[in-house]
XYZ file of N, CA and C in Angstrom:
261
model
N 0.961 -1.142 0.258
C 0.041 0.258 -0.195
C 0.602 1.043 -0.180
N 1.319 2.117 -0.626
C 1.461 2.996 -1.129
C 0.626 4.391 0.052
N 2.147 4.688 0.441
C 1.997 6.109 1.457
C 1.964 7.440 0.617
N 0.848 8.342 1.532
C 0.183 8.569 0.982
C 1.086 9.931 0.828
N 1.419 11.221 0.569
C 2.162 11.699 0.531
C 2.427 13.091 1.560
N 1.015 13.456 2.150
C 0.634 14.306 3.074
C 1.428 13.602 5.100
N 1.825 11.877 4.257
C 1.831 11.540 5.864
C 4.071 11.710 4.639
N 4.254 11.937 4.268
C 5.671 11.745 3.712
C 5.625 13.304 4.221
N 5.130 14.641 4.407
C 4.870 15.176 4.573
C 5.622 16.010 5.938
N 4.075 14.922 6.693
C 3.884 15.329 8.276
C 4.881 14.999 9.275
N 5.249 13.853 8.482
C 6.020 12.571 10.051
C 7.732 13.627 10.177
N 8.547 14.299 9.775
C 9.281 15.052 10.014
C 8.465 16.000 11.070
N 7.639 17.274 10.678
C 7.055 17.818 11.751
C 6.632 17.203 13.014
N 5.802 15.790 12.954
C 5.680 15.092 13.899
C 7.048 14.499 14.437
N 8.728 13.800 13.753
C 8.679 13.910 14.588
C 9.672 14.634 15.633
N 9.832 15.976 14.860
C 10.997 17.002 15.785
C 9.591 16.847 16.811
N 8.743 17.774 17.165
C 7.033 18.438 17.821
C 8.061 17.452 19.256
N 8.182 15.137 18.802
C 7.819 14.875 20.300
C 9.521 14.861 20.670
N 10.778 15.117 19.960
C 11.561 15.775 21.090
C 11.732 16.519 21.227
N 11.222 18.265 20.672
C 10.971 19.325 21.603
C 10.398 19.105 22.675
N 9.229 18.328 22.620
C 8.332 17.661 24.225
C 9.173 16.937 25.116
N 10.297 16.431 24.581
C 11.047 15.115 25.244
C 11.747 16.280 25.635
N 12.772 17.507 25.184
C 14.025 18.121 25.763
C 13.022 19.084 26.670
N 11.778 19.587 26.542
C 11.324 20.468 26.978
C 11.227 19.835 28.590
N 10.781 18.176 28.882
C 10.952 17.459 30.053
C 11.960 17.158 30.153
N 13.254 17.125 29.788
C 14.204 17.036 30.938
C 14.594 18.203 31.285
N 14.078 19.278 30.681
C 14.770 20.735 30.581
C 14.841 21.527 32.345
N 12.722 21.029 32.375
C 12.562 21.290 33.077
C 12.011 19.636 34.180
N 12.519 19.487 34.929
C 12.490 18.011 35.536
C 14.132 17.797 35.780
N 14.747 18.475 34.646
C 16.512 17.692 35.150
C 16.473 16.338 34.661
N 16.227 15.258 34.929
C 15.809 14.326 33.764
C 15.322 13.491 33.202
N 15.777 12.854 32.601
C 15.484 12.612 31.264
C 14.464 11.562 31.257
N 13.762 10.805 30.765
C 12.165 10.255 30.891
C 12.820 8.805 30.501
N 13.759 8.636 29.561
C 14.239 7.191 29.710
C 14.764 6.687 30.277
N 15.803 7.365 30.743
C 16.605 6.738 31.352
C 16.437 6.869 33.393
N 15.469 7.328 33.431
C 14.994 7.805 35.432
C 15.597 7.196 35.871
N 15.569 7.562 37.548
C 16.073 6.085 37.831
C 14.554 5.836 39.172
N 15.184 4.900 39.332
C 13.211 3.322 40.214
C 12.818 4.985 41.437
N 11.524 5.149 40.386
C 10.603 5.736 41.394
C 9.667 4.294 42.789
N 9.034 5.532 43.550
C 8.567 4.695 44.575
C 8.031 3.331 43.959
N 7.033 3.407 43.262
C 6.093 2.319 43.372
C 6.735 1.312 42.433
N 8.314 1.169 41.658
C 9.301 -0.009 40.633
C 9.873 -0.633 41.950
N 10.350 -0.060 43.184
C 10.335 -0.237 44.619
C 9.453 -1.298 45.407
N 9.021 0.073 45.372
C 8.323 -0.914 46.301
C 7.238 -3.351 45.472
N 7.673 -2.814 44.264
C 6.641 -3.729 43.722
C 8.205 -5.205 43.384
N 9.700 -3.973 43.551
C 10.884 -5.690 44.320
C 10.338 -6.234 45.636
N 10.350 -5.150 46.149
C 10.387 -6.044 47.438
C 9.143 -6.604 47.953
N 8.077 -6.156 46.758
C 6.989 -6.876 47.681
C 7.509 -8.656 46.942
N 7.820 -8.853 45.661
C 8.824 -9.714 45.036
C 9.166 -10.596 45.943
N 10.374 -9.569 46.306
C 11.120 -10.964 47.542
C 10.301 -10.947 48.664
N 9.420 -10.935 49.294
C 8.725 -10.988 50.478
C 8.630 -9.360 51.784
N 8.945 -8.598 50.744
C 8.974 -8.111 51.462
C 7.655 -6.962 51.962
N 7.116 -6.241 52.951
C 5.976 -5.082 52.966
C 6.534 -3.440 52.721
N 7.576 -3.100 53.376
C 8.907 -2.430 53.438
C 9.434 -2.422 52.297
N 10.478 -1.100 52.615
C 11.240 -0.937 51.634
C 12.880 -0.844 51.612
N 13.043 -1.760 52.618
C 13.820 -1.407 53.343
C 15.008 -0.907 53.064
N 14.829 0.725 53.240
C 16.085 1.772 53.474
C 15.148 2.801 52.981
N 15.963 3.744 53.482
C 15.599 5.349 53.238
C 15.888 5.835 52.148
N 15.034 6.198 51.257
C 15.644 6.956 49.844
C 15.284 8.772 50.150
N 16.620 8.656 50.078
C 16.041 10.513 50.520
C 15.202 11.532 49.137
N 15.057 10.633 48.038
C 14.637 11.471 47.288
C 13.431 11.280 46.499
N 12.325 10.688 47.737
C 11.543 9.930 47.516
C 10.609 10.215 49.246
N 9.004 10.478 48.190
C 8.320 11.023 49.386
C 7.826 9.603 49.905
N 8.280 9.040 51.553
C 7.933 7.814 51.919
C 7.534 7.892 53.039
N 6.951 7.021 53.763
C 6.809 6.968 55.164
C 8.209 6.257 55.970
N 7.775 6.427 57.314
C 8.169 5.941 57.818
C 7.799 5.805 59.232
N 7.510 4.811 59.298
C 7.005 3.217 60.944
C 7.762 2.414 61.600
N 7.693 2.469 62.609
C 8.036 1.539 63.086
C 9.996 1.145 63.361
N 10.597 1.978 62.579
C 12.301 1.961 62.012
C 11.699 1.329 60.770
N 10.885 1.456 59.821
C 10.423 0.720 58.763
C 10.257 1.867 57.876
N 10.563 1.501 56.557
C 10.324 3.006 55.892
C 9.176 2.553 54.699
N 8.519 3.347 54.514
C 7.341 2.997 53.029
C 6.334 3.832 52.407
N 5.921 2.779 51.168
C 5.440 4.598 50.081
C 3.956 4.497 50.665
N 3.837 5.848 51.328
C 3.300 6.642 51.330
C 2.015 6.518 50.827
N 1.864 6.123 50.126
C 0.388 6.935 48.446
C -0.013 5.491 47.894
N -1.352 5.285 47.535
C -2.198 4.078 47.407
C -1.491 2.761 45.833
N -1.286 1.856 46.413
C -0.593 0.855 45.992
C -1.024 0.260 44.807
N -1.937 0.875 43.893
C -2.109 0.648 42.968
C -1.616 0.463 41.916
N -0.495 1.304 41.191
C 0.384 1.552 40.527
C 1.563 0.305 41.228
N 2.385 -0.236 41.796
C 2.546 -1.299 42.258
C 2.868 -2.735 41.615
N 0.491 -2.721 42.032
C 0.404 -3.328 41.805
C 0.968 -3.685 40.191
N 0.945 -2.788 39.199
C 0.045 -2.544 37.861
C 1.412 -3.332 37.347
N 2.778 -2.426 38.005
C 3.690 -2.879 37.893
C 5.064 -4.534 37.928
N 3.870 -5.019 39.364
C 4.283 -5.873 39.266
C 4.677 -7.455 38.134
N 4.435 -6.973 37.546
C 3.804 -8.367 36.135
C 5.761 -7.562 35.335
N 5.625 -6.947 35.443
C 7.183 -5.387 34.987
C 8.319 -5.551 35.381
N 8.456 -6.169 36.771
C 8.843 -6.426 37.665
C 9.989 -7.495 37.557
């Protein structure tokens, strides 16, 4: 099936737009969206798979709760549940 001329004409503009959004995100957040550090939900899912409910240690860059000397994610765990098969 031949590609339409409009698609060939618009593809470079779309690719440039995606790169600009990527660069803007990188500048505003200070980190790459493709190579970001582990967030609390990934850490929580990995710890669940190893049989623990807590995070095991304090992560200064995350918003986590400390209870009875252990560290927990203080937000609802739904994203961690969805990440379980990927971890």
